[in-house]
Coordinates of C-alpha atoms in Angstrom, one line a residue:
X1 CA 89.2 39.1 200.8
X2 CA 92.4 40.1 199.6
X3 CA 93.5 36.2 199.2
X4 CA 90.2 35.1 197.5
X5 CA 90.7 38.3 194.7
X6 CA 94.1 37.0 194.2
X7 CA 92.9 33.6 193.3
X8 CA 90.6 35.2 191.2
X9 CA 92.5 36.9 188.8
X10 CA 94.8 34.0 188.9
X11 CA 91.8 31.7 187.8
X12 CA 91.1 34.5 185.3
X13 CA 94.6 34.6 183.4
X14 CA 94.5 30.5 183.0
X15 CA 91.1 31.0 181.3
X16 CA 92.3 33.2 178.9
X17 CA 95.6 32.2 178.5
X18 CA 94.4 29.3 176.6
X19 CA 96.2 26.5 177.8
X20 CA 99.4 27.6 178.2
X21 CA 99.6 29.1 181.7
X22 CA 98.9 27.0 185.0
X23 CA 101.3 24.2 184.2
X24 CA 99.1 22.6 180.9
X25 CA 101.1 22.1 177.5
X26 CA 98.5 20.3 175.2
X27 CA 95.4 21.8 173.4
X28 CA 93.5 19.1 172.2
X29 CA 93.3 15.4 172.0
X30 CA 96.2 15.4 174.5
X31 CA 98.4 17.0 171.5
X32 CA 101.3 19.1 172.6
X33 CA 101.3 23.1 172.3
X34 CA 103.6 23.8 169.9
X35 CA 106.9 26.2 170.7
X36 CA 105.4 29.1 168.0
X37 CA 101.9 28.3 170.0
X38 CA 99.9 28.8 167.0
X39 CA 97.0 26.3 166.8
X40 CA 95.9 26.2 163.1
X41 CA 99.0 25.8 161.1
X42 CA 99.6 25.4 157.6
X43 CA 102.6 23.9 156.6
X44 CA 104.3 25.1 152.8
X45 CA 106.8 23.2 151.2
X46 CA 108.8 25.9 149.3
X47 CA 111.6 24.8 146.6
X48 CA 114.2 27.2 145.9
X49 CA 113.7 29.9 148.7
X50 CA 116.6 31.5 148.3
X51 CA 119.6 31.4 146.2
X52 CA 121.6 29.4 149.1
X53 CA 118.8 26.7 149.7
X54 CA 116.7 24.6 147.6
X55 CA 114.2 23.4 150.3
X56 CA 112.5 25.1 153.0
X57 CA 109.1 24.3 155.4
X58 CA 106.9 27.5 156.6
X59 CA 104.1 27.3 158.1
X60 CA 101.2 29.8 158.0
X61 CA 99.0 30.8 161.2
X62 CA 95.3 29.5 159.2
X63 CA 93.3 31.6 162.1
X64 CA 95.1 34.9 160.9
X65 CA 96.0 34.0 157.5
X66 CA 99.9 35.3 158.3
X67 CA 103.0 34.1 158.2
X68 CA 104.7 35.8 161.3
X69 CA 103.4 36.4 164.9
X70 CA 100.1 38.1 165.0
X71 CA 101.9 40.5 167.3
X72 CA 105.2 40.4 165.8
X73 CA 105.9 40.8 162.1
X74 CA 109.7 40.2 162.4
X75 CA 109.0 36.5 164.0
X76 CA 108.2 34.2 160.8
X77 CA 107.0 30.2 161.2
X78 CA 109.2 27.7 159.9
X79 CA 111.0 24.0 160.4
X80 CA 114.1 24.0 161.9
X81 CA 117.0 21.5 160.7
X82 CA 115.1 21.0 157.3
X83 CA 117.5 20.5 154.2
X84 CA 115.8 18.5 151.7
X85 CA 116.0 19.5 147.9
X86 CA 113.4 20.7 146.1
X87 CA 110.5 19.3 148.3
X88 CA 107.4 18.2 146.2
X89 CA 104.8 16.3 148.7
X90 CA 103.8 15.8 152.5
X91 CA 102.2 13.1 153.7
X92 CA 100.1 14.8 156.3
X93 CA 99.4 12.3 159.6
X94 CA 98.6 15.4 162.2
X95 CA 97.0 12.6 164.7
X96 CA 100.5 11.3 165.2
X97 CA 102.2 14.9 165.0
X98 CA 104.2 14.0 162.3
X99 CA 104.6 15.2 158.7
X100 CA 106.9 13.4 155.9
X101 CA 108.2 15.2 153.1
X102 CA 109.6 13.9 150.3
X103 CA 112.3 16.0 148.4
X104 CA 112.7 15.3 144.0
X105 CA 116.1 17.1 144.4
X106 CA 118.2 15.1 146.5
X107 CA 115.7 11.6 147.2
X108 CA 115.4 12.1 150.8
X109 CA 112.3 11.5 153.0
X110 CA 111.9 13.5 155.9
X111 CA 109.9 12.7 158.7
X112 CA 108.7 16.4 160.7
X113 CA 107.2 16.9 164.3
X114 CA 104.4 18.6 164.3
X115 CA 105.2 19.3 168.1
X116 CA 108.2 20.4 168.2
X117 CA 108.4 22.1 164.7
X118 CA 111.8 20.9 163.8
X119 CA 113.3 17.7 161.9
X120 CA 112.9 14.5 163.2
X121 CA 114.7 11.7 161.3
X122 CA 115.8 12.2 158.0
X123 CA 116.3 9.0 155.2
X124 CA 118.8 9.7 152.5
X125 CA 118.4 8.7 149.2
X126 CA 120.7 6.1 149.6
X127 CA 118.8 4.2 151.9
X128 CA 115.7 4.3 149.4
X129 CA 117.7 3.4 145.5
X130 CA 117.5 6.9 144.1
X131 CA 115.0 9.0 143.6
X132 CA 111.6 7.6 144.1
X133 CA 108.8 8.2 141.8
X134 CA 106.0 7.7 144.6
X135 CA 107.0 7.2 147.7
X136 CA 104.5 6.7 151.6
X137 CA 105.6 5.9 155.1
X138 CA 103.4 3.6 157.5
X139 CA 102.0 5.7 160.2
X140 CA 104.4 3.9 163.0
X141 CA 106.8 5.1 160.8
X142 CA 109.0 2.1 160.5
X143 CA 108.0 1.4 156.9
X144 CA 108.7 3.2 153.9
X145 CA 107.5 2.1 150.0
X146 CA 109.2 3.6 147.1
X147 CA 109.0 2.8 143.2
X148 CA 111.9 4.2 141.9
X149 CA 111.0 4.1 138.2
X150 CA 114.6 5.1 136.6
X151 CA 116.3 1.9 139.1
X152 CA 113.4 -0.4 138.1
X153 CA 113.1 -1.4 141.9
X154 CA 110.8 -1.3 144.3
X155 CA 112.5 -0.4 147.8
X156 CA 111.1 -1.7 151.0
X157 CA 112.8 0.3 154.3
X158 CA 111.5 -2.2 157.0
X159 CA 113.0 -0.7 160.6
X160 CA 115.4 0.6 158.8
X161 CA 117.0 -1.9 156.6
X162 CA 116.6 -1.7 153.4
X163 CA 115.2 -4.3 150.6
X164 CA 115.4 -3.7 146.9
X165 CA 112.9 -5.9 145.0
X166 CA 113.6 -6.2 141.3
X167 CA 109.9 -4.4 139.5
X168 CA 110.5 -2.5 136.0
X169 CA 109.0 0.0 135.3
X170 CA 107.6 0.4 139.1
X171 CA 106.0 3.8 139.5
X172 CA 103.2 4.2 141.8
X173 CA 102.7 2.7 145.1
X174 CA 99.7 2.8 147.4
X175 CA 99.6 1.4 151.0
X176 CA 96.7 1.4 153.5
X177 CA 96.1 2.9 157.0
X178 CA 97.4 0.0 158.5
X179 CA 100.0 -1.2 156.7
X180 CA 98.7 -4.5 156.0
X181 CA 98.3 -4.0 152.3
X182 CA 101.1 -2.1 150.2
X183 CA 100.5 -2.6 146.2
X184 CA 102.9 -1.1 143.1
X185 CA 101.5 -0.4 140.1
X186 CA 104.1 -0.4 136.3
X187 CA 103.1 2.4 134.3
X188 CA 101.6 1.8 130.6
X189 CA 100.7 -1.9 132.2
X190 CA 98.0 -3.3 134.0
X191 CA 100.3 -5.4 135.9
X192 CA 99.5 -4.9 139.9
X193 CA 101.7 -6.2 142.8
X194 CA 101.6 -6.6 146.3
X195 CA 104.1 -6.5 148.3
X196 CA 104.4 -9.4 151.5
X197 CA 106.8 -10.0 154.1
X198 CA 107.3 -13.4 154.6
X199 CA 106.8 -15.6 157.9
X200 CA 110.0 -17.8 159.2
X201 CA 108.4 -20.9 157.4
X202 CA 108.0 -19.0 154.1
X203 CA 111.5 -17.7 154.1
X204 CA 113.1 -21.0 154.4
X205 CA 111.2 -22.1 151.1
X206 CA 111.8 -19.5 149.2
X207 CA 115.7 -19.3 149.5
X208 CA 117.6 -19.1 146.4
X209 CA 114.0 -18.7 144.3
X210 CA 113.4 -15.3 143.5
X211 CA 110.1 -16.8 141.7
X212 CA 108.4 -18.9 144.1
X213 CA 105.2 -19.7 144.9
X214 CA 104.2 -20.0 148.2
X215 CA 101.7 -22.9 147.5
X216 CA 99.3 -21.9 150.1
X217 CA 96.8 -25.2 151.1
X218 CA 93.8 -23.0 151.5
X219 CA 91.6 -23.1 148.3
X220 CA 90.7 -19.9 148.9
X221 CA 94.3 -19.0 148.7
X222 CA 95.0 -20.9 145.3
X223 CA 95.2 -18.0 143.3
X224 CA 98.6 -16.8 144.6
X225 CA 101.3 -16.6 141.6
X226 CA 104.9 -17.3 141.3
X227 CA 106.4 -13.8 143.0
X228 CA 107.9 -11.3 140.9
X229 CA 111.3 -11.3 142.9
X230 CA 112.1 -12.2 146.4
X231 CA 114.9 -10.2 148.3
X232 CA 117.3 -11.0 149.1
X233 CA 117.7 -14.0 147.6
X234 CA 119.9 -16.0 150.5
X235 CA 117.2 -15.7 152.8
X236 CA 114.3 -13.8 151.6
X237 CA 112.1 -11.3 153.3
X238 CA 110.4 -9.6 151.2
X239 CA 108.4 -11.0 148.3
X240 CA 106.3 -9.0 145.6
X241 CA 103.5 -11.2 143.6
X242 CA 101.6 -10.2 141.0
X243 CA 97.9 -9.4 142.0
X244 CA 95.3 -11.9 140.6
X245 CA 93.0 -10.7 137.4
X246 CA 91.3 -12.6 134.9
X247 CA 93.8 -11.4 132.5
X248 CA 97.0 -13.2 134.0
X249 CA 94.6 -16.1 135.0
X250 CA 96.7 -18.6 132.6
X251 CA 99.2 -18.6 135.8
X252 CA 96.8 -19.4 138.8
X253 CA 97.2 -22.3 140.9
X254 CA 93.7 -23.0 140.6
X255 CA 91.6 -22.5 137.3
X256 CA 88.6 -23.4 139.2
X257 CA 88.8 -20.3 141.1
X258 CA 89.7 -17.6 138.2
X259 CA 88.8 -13.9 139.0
X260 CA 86.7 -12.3 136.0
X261 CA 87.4 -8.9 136.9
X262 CA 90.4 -7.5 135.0
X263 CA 93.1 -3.8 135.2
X264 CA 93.1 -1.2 132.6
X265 CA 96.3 1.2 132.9
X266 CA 96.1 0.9 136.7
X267 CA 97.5 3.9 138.5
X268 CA 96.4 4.1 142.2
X269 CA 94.4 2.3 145.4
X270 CA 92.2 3.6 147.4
X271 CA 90.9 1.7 150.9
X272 CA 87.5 1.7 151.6
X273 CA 87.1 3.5 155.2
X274 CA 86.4 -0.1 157.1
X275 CA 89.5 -1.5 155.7
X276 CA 88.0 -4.3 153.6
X277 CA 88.4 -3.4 150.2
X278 CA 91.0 -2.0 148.3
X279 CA 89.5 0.1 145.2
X280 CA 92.0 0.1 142.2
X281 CA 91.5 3.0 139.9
X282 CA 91.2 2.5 136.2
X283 CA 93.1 4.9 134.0
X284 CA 91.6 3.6 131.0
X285 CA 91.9 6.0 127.6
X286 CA 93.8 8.9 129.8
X287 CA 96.8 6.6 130.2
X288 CA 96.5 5.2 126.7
X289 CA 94.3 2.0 127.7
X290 CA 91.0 1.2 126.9
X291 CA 88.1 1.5 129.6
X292 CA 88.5 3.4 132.9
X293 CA 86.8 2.5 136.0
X294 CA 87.5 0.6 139.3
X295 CA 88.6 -3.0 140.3
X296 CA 87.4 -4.1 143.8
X297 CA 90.1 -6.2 145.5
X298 CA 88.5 -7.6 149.0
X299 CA 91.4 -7.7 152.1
X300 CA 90.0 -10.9 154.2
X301 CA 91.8 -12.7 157.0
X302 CA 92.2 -15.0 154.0
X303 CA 93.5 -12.7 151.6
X304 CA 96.6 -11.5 154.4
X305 CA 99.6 -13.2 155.2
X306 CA 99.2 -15.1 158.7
X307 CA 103.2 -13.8 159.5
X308 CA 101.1 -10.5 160.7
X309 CA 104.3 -8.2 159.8
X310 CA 103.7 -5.3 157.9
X311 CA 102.4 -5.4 154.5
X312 CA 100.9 -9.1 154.4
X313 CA 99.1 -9.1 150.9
X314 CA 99.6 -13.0 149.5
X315 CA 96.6 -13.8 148.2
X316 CA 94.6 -10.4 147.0
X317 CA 91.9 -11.5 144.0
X318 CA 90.4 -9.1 141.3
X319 CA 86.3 -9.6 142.4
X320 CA 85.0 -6.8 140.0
X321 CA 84.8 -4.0 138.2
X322 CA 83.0 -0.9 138.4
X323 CA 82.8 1.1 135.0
X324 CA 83.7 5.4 135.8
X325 CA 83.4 6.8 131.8
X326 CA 84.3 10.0 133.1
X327 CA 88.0 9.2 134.0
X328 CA 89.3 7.4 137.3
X329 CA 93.0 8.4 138.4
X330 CA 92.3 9.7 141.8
X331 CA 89.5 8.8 144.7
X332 CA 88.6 10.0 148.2
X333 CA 86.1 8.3 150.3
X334 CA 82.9 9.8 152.3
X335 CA 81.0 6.9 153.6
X336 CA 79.8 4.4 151.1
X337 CA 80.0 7.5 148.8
X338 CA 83.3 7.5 146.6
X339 CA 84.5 10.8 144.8
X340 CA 86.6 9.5 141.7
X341 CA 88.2 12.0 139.8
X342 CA 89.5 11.6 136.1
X343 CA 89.2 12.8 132.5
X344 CA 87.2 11.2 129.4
X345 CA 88.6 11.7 126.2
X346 CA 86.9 14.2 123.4
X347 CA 86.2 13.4 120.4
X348 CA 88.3 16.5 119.3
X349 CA 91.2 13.9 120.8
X350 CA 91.5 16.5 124.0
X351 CA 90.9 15.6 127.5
X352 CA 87.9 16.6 129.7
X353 CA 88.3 16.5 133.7
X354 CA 85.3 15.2 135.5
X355 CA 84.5 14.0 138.8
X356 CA 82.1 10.9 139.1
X357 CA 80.5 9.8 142.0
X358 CA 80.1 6.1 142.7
X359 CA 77.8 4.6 145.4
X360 CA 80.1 1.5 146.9
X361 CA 76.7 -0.6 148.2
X362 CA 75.1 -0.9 144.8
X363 CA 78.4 -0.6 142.4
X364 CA 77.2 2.1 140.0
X365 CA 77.9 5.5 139.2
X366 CA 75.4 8.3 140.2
X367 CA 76.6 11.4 138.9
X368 CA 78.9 12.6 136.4
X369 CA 79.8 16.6 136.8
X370 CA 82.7 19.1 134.9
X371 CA 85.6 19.6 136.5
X372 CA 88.9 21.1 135.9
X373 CA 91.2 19.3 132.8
X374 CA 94.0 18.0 133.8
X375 CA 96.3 15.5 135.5
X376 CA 94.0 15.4 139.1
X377 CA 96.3 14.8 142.0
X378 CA 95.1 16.1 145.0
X379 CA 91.3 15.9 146.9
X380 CA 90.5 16.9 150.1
X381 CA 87.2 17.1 151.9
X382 CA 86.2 20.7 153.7
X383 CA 84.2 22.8 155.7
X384 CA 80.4 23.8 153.8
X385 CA 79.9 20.2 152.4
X386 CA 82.8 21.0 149.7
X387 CA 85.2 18.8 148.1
X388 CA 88.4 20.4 146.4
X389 CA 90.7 18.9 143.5
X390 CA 93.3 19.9 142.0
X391 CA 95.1 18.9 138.9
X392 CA 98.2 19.7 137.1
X393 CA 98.3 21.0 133.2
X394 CA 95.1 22.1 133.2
X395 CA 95.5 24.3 130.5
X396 CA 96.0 21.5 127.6
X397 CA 92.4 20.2 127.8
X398 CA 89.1 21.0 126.3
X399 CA 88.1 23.9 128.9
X400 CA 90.9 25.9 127.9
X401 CA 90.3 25.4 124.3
X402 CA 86.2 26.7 124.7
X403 CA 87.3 29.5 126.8
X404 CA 89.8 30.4 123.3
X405 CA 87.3 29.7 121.0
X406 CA 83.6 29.3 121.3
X407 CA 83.1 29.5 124.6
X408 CA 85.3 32.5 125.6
X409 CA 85.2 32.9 129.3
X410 CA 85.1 29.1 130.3
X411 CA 87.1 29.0 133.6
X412 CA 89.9 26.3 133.4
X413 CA 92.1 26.9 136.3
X414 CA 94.0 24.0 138.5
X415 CA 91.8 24.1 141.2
X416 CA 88.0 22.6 141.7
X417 CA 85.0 23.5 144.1
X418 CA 82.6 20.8 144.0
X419 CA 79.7 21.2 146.8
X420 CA 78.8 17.7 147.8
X421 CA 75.3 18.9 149.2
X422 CA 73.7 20.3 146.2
X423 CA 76.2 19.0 143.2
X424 CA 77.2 22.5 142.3
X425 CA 81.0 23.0 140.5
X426 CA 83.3 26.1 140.8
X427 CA 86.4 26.0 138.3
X428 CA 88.7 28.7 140.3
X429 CA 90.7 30.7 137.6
X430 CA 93.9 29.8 136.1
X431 CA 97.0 30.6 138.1
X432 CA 99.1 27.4 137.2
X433 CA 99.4 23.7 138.3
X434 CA 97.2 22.7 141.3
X435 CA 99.6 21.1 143.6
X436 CA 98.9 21.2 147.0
X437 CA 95.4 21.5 149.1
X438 CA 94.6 21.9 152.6
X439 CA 91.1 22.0 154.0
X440 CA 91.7 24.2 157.3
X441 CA 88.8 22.6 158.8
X442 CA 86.5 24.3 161.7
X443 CA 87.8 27.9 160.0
X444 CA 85.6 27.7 156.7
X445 CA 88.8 28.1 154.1
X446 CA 91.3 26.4 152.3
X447 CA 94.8 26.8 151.1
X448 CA 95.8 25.6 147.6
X449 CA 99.5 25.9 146.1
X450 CA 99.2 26.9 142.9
X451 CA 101.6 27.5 140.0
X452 CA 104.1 28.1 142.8
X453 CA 102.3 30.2 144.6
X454 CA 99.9 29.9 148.3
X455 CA 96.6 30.9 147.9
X456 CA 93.6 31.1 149.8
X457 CA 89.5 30.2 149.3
X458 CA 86.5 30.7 151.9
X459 CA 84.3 27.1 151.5
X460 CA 81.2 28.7 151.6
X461 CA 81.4 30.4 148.3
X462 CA 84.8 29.7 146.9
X463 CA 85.9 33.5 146.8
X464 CA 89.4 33.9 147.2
X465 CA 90.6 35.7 150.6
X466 CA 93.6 38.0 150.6
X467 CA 96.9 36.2 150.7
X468 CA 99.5 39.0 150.8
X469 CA 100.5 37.6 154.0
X470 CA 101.2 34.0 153.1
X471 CA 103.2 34.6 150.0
X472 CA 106.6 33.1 149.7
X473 CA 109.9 33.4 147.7
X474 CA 110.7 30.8 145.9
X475 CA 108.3 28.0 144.2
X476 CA 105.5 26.8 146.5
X477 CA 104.5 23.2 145.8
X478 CA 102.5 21.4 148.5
X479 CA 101.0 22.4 151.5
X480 CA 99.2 20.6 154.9
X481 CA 96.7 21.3 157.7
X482 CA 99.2 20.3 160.5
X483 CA 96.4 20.6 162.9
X484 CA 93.8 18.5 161.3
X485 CA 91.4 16.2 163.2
X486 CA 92.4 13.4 161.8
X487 CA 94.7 11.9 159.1
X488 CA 91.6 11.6 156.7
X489 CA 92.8 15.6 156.0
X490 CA 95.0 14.1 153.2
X491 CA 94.5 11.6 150.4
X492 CA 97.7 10.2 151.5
X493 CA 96.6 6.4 152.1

């Protein structure tokens, strides 16, 4: 008797131990327990925290809404060996455990585990030309892309050499899941490139010819250009060609086959969730261009480079465009359902944010809605059928001007509740740039970094929760879901 109760109340502290007793070390989807062993974890990137530092990384207990031990105010969450300056994004990818910040102050990328909490590898700005403007790291994380506007390159780090390819004015770049499409974008252009690794074959011809053209036999493939630059040029790897549009048609291999759709102040690509289309986004009037909206670019066998290594892109064609009045500089994907958020401009010659929503199957827009002004630069899907955007300079577009004049009491803050179920839109109130979200999904809230600050919002009704305990010292300016389901918790890709 006495042997069976002692099993008993040893069976009973595993249960309620919660996976850290009785020899287990993982919680779910065979992801390691982390040393601080708190399961819902926010991480904060935080510039200037003190006057000896100009980087740091918390990281919030989400179940608690706390910053320290729930039993132990004195113990506070952060990552060790982290020394980047001024952080400004993370690239969330919590199905791998990792996390890669990118720090304005000094150029460096730094690549965080998730399971240990601490550093991992860190890539100097050397290594990527400067400072990059936009910068994303394949989720193997052996390939980085950075546009490093000021340097007029367009770095490649491919296992950890590094190839500079000659782009001006380079300064977006957008990359998919799996790294088989990268794409640059020059600002005030509507120039597009992909980027390609060559095969053996390719690299042989192109030596000493930073412009070739590959001169694939394929028809289908006769719409490649003459690259942009090849690097380096003694035996090239890297090549980056200028994507195929109606409007640079004069150029193609193959007039028979010129695409009709055309770029407009391009800015950004988002990839369809099955891979198969690459959706450019259409700055149009906001950028200083003429029509916003989307160009579909289709990724086929055909389309990809048959070397297989990394970004592959030869042969990516324009098909068509998809007309968003309402503004198009950032996307996220639900299905065939695309969210595109932009701003159309007034009449008064101010900007208006809106979020459009464009069915994929049938190419047309079915639903325009008011959203925050702004520059939008973050979306995230949540709990309570929301959606969540947030924008930068808010408060220089037409909602802050009716809420001054005749309209006092419009809301115009940074930071956008729009509930995908019934169409309705909450404008949160104005506490400065919206520049970081994170939908803590399974726990109905979200955490926003706004105008330097961490703040808190339950999905069901957008109410703000108290967030005394998750405030920080120093400037607040993105934060992640470390413990997300999925990479999909992040308009990263």
């Amino acid at each position: 008797m006495k042997r069976r109760s002692l099993l008993s109340v040893v069976g009973l502290m595993c249960s309620v131990s919660f996976l850290t007793a009785c020899g287990k070390n993982f919680y779910f989807a065979g992801r390691s327990l982390p040393p601080s062993g708190v399961l819902n974890r926010v991480i904060v990137a935080v510039q200037n925290p003190s006057a000896l530092a100009k980087g740091s990384l918390l990281f919030d207990d989400a179940l608690y809404d706390i910053r320290h031990a729930f039993n132990n105010v004195n113990q506070t969450f952060s990552i060790s060996g982290f020394s980047g300056a001024l952080p400004v994004t993370i690239q969330n990818m919590p199905e791998q455990q990792v996390g890669a910040v990118f720090s304005i102050g000094d150029g460096s990328l730094t690549t965080v585990s998730y399971a240990s909490e601490k550093v991992q590898s860190t890539t100097a700005a050397g290594n990527l030309n400067g400072v990059s403007q936009s910068i994303f790291i394949s989720r193997d994380l052996n390939y980085i892309y950075a546009a490093s506007q000021s340097a007029h390159s367009l770095t490649v780090v491919d296992h950890g050499a590094t190839y500079t390819l000659n782009v001006p004015g380079v300064y977006r770049v957008s990359m998919n899941p799996g790294n088989t499409v990268a794409l640059a974008f020059v600002q005030n252009t509507d120039d597009v490139y992909s980027i390609v690794h060559l095969n053996s074959d390719q690299q042989q011809q192109a030596i000493n010819n930073p412009h070739w053209n590959p001169g694939l036999t394929n028809p289908q493939l006769q719409n490649t250009q003459p690259a942009q630059d090849c690097e380096p040029q003694n035996l090239p790897v890297y090549c980056v060609f200028p994507v195929s549009s109606a409007a640079n048609a004069g150029t193609i291999t193959n007039p028979s086959s010129t695409p009709t759709a055309t770029f407009d102040r391009p800015v950004k690509a988002v990839f369809s969730s099955d891979g198969s289309t690459a959706y450019v986004l259409n700055c149009g009037p906001e950028c200083g261009g003429t029509a916003s909206g989307i160009t579909t670019l289709p990724i086929t066998g055909a389309s990809l480079n048959p070397s297989g290594i990394g970004a592959s892109g030869i042969a990516l064609v324009a098909a068509s465009n998809i007309a968003v009045p309402g503004g198009a500089t950032n996307g996220l994907f639900s299905g065939s359902t695309f969210y595109v958020a932009g701003q159309q401009l007034q009449s008064d010659g101010l900007l208006a944010g809106n979020l459009s929503i464009v069915n994929t199957t049938t190419g047309q827009v079915t639903g325009q809605y008011s959203i925050s002004d702004g520059t939008h630069n973050k979306m995230a899907l949540a709990d309570n059928d929301t959606l969540w955007i947030g924008s930068y300079q808010c408060q220089s577009g037409e909602r802050y001007k009716l809420s001054q004049s005749t309209a006092p009491g419009t809301p115009f803050g940074c930071i956008t509740m729009f509930n995908t179920s019934n169409n309705s839109v909450l404008v949160e109130s104005f506490k400065g740039d919206g520049t970081g979200i994170a939908a803590v999904t399974g726990l109905n809230k979200v955490y926003t970094a706004e105008g330097g600050q961490v703040y808190i919002y339950n999905t069901p009704d957008g109410s703000a929760r108290d967030n005394t305990n998750v405030t920080v010292t120093g400037t607040a300016y993105d934060v992640a879901y470390m413990d997300a389901a999925s990479d999909g918790d992040n308009t990263t890709y």
